[in-house]
XYZ file of C-alpha atoms in Angstrom:
237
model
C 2.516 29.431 -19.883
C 0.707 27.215 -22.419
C 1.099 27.524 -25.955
C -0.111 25.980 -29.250
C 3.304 24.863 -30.696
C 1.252 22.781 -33.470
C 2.271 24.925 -36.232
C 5.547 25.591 -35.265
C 6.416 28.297 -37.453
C 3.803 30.310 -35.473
C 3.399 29.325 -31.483
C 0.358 30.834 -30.050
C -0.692 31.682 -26.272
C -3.643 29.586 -25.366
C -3.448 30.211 -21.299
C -1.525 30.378 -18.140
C -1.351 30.118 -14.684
C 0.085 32.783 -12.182
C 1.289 33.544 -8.680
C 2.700 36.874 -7.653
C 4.790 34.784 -4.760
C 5.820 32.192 -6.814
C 8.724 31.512 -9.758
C 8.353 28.471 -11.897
C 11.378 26.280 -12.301
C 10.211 23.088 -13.892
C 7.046 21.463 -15.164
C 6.093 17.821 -16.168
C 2.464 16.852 -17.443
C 0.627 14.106 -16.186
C -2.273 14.250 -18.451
C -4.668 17.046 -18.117
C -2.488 17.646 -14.798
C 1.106 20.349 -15.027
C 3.035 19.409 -12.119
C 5.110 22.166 -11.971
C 8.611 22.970 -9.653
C 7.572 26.123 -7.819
C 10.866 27.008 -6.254
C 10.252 27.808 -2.273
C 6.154 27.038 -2.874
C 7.354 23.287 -4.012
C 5.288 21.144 -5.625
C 1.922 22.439 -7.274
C -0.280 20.813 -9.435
C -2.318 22.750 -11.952
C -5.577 21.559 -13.977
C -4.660 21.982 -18.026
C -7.746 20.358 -19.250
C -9.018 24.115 -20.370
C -5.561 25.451 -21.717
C -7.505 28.933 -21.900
C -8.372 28.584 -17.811
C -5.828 26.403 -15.710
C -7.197 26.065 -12.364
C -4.896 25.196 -9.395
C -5.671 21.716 -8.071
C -3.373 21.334 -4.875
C 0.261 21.527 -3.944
C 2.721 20.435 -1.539
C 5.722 22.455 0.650
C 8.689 20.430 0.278
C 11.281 21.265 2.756
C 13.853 22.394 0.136
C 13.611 24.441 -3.286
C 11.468 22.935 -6.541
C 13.930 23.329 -9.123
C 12.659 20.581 -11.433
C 10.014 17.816 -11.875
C 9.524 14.385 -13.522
C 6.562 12.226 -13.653
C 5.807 8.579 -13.852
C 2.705 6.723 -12.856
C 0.844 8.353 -9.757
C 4.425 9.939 -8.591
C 6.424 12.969 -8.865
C 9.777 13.191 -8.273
C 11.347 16.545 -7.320
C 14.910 17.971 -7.475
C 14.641 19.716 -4.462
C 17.935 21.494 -4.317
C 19.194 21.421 -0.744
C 16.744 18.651 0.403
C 18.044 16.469 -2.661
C 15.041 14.054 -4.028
C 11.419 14.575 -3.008
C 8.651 11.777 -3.854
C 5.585 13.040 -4.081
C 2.031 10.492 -4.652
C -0.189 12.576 -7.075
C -2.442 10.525 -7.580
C -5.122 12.506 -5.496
C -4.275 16.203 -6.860
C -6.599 17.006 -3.615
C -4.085 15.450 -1.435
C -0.443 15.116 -2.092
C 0.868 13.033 0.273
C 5.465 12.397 0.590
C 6.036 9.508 -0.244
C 9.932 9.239 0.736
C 12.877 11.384 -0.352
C 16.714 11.275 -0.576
C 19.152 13.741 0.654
C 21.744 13.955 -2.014
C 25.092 16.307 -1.774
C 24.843 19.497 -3.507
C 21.896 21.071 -5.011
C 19.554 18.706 -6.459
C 18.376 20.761 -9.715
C 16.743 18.573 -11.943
C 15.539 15.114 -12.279
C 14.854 12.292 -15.180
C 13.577 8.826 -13.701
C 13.912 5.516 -15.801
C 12.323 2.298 -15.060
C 12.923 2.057 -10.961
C 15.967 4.778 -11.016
C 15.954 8.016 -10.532
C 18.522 10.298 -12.190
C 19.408 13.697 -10.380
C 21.726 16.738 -11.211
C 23.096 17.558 -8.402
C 25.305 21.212 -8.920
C 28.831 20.360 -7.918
C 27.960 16.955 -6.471
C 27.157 16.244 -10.243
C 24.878 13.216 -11.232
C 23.444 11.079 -8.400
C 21.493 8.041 -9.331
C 18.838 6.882 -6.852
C 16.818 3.812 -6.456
C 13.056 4.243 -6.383
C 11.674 1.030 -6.698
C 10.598 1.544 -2.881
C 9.313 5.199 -3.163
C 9.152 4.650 0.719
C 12.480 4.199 1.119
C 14.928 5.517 -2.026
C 19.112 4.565 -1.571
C 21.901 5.316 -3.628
C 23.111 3.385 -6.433
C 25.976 5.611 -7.406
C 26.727 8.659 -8.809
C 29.587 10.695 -11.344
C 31.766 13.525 -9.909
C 31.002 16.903 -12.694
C 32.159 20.315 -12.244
C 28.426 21.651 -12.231
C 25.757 19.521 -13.271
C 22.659 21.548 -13.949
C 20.457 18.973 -15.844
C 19.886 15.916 -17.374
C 18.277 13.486 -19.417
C 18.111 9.637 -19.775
C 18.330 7.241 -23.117
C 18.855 3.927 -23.767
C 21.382 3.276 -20.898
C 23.101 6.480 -21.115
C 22.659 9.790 -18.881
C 23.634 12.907 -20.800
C 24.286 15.960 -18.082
C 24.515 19.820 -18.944
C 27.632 20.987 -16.644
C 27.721 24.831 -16.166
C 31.334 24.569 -17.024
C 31.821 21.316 -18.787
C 29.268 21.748 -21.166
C 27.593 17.882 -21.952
C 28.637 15.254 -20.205
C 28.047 11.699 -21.392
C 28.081 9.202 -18.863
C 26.742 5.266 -19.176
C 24.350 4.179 -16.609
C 24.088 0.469 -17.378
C 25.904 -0.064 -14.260
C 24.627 2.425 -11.983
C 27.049 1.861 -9.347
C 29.786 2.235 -11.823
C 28.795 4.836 -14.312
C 31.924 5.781 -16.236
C 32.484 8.895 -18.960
C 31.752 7.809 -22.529
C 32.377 11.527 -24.017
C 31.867 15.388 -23.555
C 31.290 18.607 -25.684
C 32.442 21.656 -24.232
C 29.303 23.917 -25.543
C 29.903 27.765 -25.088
C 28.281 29.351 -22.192
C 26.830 27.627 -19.009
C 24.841 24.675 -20.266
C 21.539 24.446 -17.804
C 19.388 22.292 -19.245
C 19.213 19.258 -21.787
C 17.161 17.148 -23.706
C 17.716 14.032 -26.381
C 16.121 12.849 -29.075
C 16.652 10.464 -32.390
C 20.415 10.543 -31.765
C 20.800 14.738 -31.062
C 21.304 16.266 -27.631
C 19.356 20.223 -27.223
C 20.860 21.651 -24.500
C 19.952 24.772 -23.293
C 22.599 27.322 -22.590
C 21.898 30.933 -20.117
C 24.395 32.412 -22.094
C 24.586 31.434 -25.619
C 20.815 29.848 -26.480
C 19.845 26.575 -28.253
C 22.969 23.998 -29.011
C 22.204 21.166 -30.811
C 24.758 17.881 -30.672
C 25.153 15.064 -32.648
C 25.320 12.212 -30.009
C 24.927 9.414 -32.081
C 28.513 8.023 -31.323
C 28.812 9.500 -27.434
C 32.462 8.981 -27.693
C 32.798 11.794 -30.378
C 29.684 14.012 -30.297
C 30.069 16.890 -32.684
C 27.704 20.489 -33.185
C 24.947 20.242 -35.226
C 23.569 23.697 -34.960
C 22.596 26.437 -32.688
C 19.456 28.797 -32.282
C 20.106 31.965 -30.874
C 16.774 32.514 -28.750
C 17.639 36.213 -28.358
C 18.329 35.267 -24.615
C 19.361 33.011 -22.249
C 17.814 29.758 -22.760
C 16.913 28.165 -19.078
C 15.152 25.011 -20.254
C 14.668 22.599 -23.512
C 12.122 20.118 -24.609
């Protein structure tokens, strides 16, 4: 679904894309290009340069589930649940070509890359951190025992994971093969999803909506509101 969010007050439908076989998990844009997570149809790439007509491009079949996506240059990085980390060269949307993958324990759900490392959620397996500076040939760095990690998102040296039962997790990265807990929030609900910005995480909760944290010291976050969507939210932006 795309939708004019530029007055915010009142969001408005401009297009969409649709497949009777296929459920959307995840999207990332690449300029005029949605990559989007298409469950057991993988990865498929969708032409957004006419919001009002999105044409599919290509896709590719990855051997495991498209939960989530992330972008950077001409690659896209899937959380591929059982098949762990998928890398995918988009930079023909004709043509995807696999670049390399890693199988990770667990169910790799969703995925935030970072420079050369690749950040995964990976259910109860929780966060796995992956090197991807050879795209060919991805290894572990290390990784953070959760109860459920379901997302996550990157900043500044810190990986902040939404645990179906822990709620968010706040782990440093800045030694990958050492990450160690800086702080947690026990949000109400099953947190699934999570994003950060200017010093708040949103985390997106199935049960309970919209949270919004205060993360700005990780050691102590603390609420700073919550939006009740009027459902379950799956995903946050």
């Amino acid at each position: 679904e795309i939708i004019n969010v530029s007055n915010p007050a009142s969001p408005v439908r401009l297009g969409g894309y649709y497949s009777a076989n296929w459920v959307a998990q995840g999207v990332a844009l690449a300029g005029t290009t949605a990559c989007v997570a298409y469950g057991e149809a993988g990865l498929q790439l969708i032409n957004v340069s006419n919001p009002a007509n999105p044409v599919r491009l290509g896709g590719y079949n990855t051997s495991g589930t498209a939960y989530g996506v992330a972008v950077a240059g001409s690659l896209a990085y899937v959380a591929d649940g059982a098949a762990g980390l998928q890398i995918i060269d988009v930079s023909d949307p004709l043509a995807l070509a696999r670049r390399g993958g890693f199988q990770t324990n667990g169910l790799a759900q969703s995925v935030a890359v970072a420079g050369t490392t690749a950040y995964l959620a990976c259910s109860d397996s929780g966060l796995q951190i992956i090197n991807v500076s050879n795209p060919d040939s991805p290894a572990r760095l290390g990784g953070y025992l959760c109860s459920y990690a379901n997302g996550v998102a990157v900043a500044g040296g810190i990986a902040y994971v939404a645990d179906g039962e822990a709620g968010l997790v706040i782990i440093s990265v800045s030694n990958p093969a050492s990450p160690s807990l800086l702080g947690s929030y026990l949000t109400w609900g099953n947190a699934n999803r999570v994003a950060v910005a200017g010093g708040a995480a949103y985390v997106a909760d199935i049960l309970t909506s919209l949270q919004i944290i205060n993360v700005s010291n990780p050691a102590n976050p603390m609420p700073l509101g919550f939006y009740d969507t009027g459902g379950g939210a799956a995903g946050v932006a």
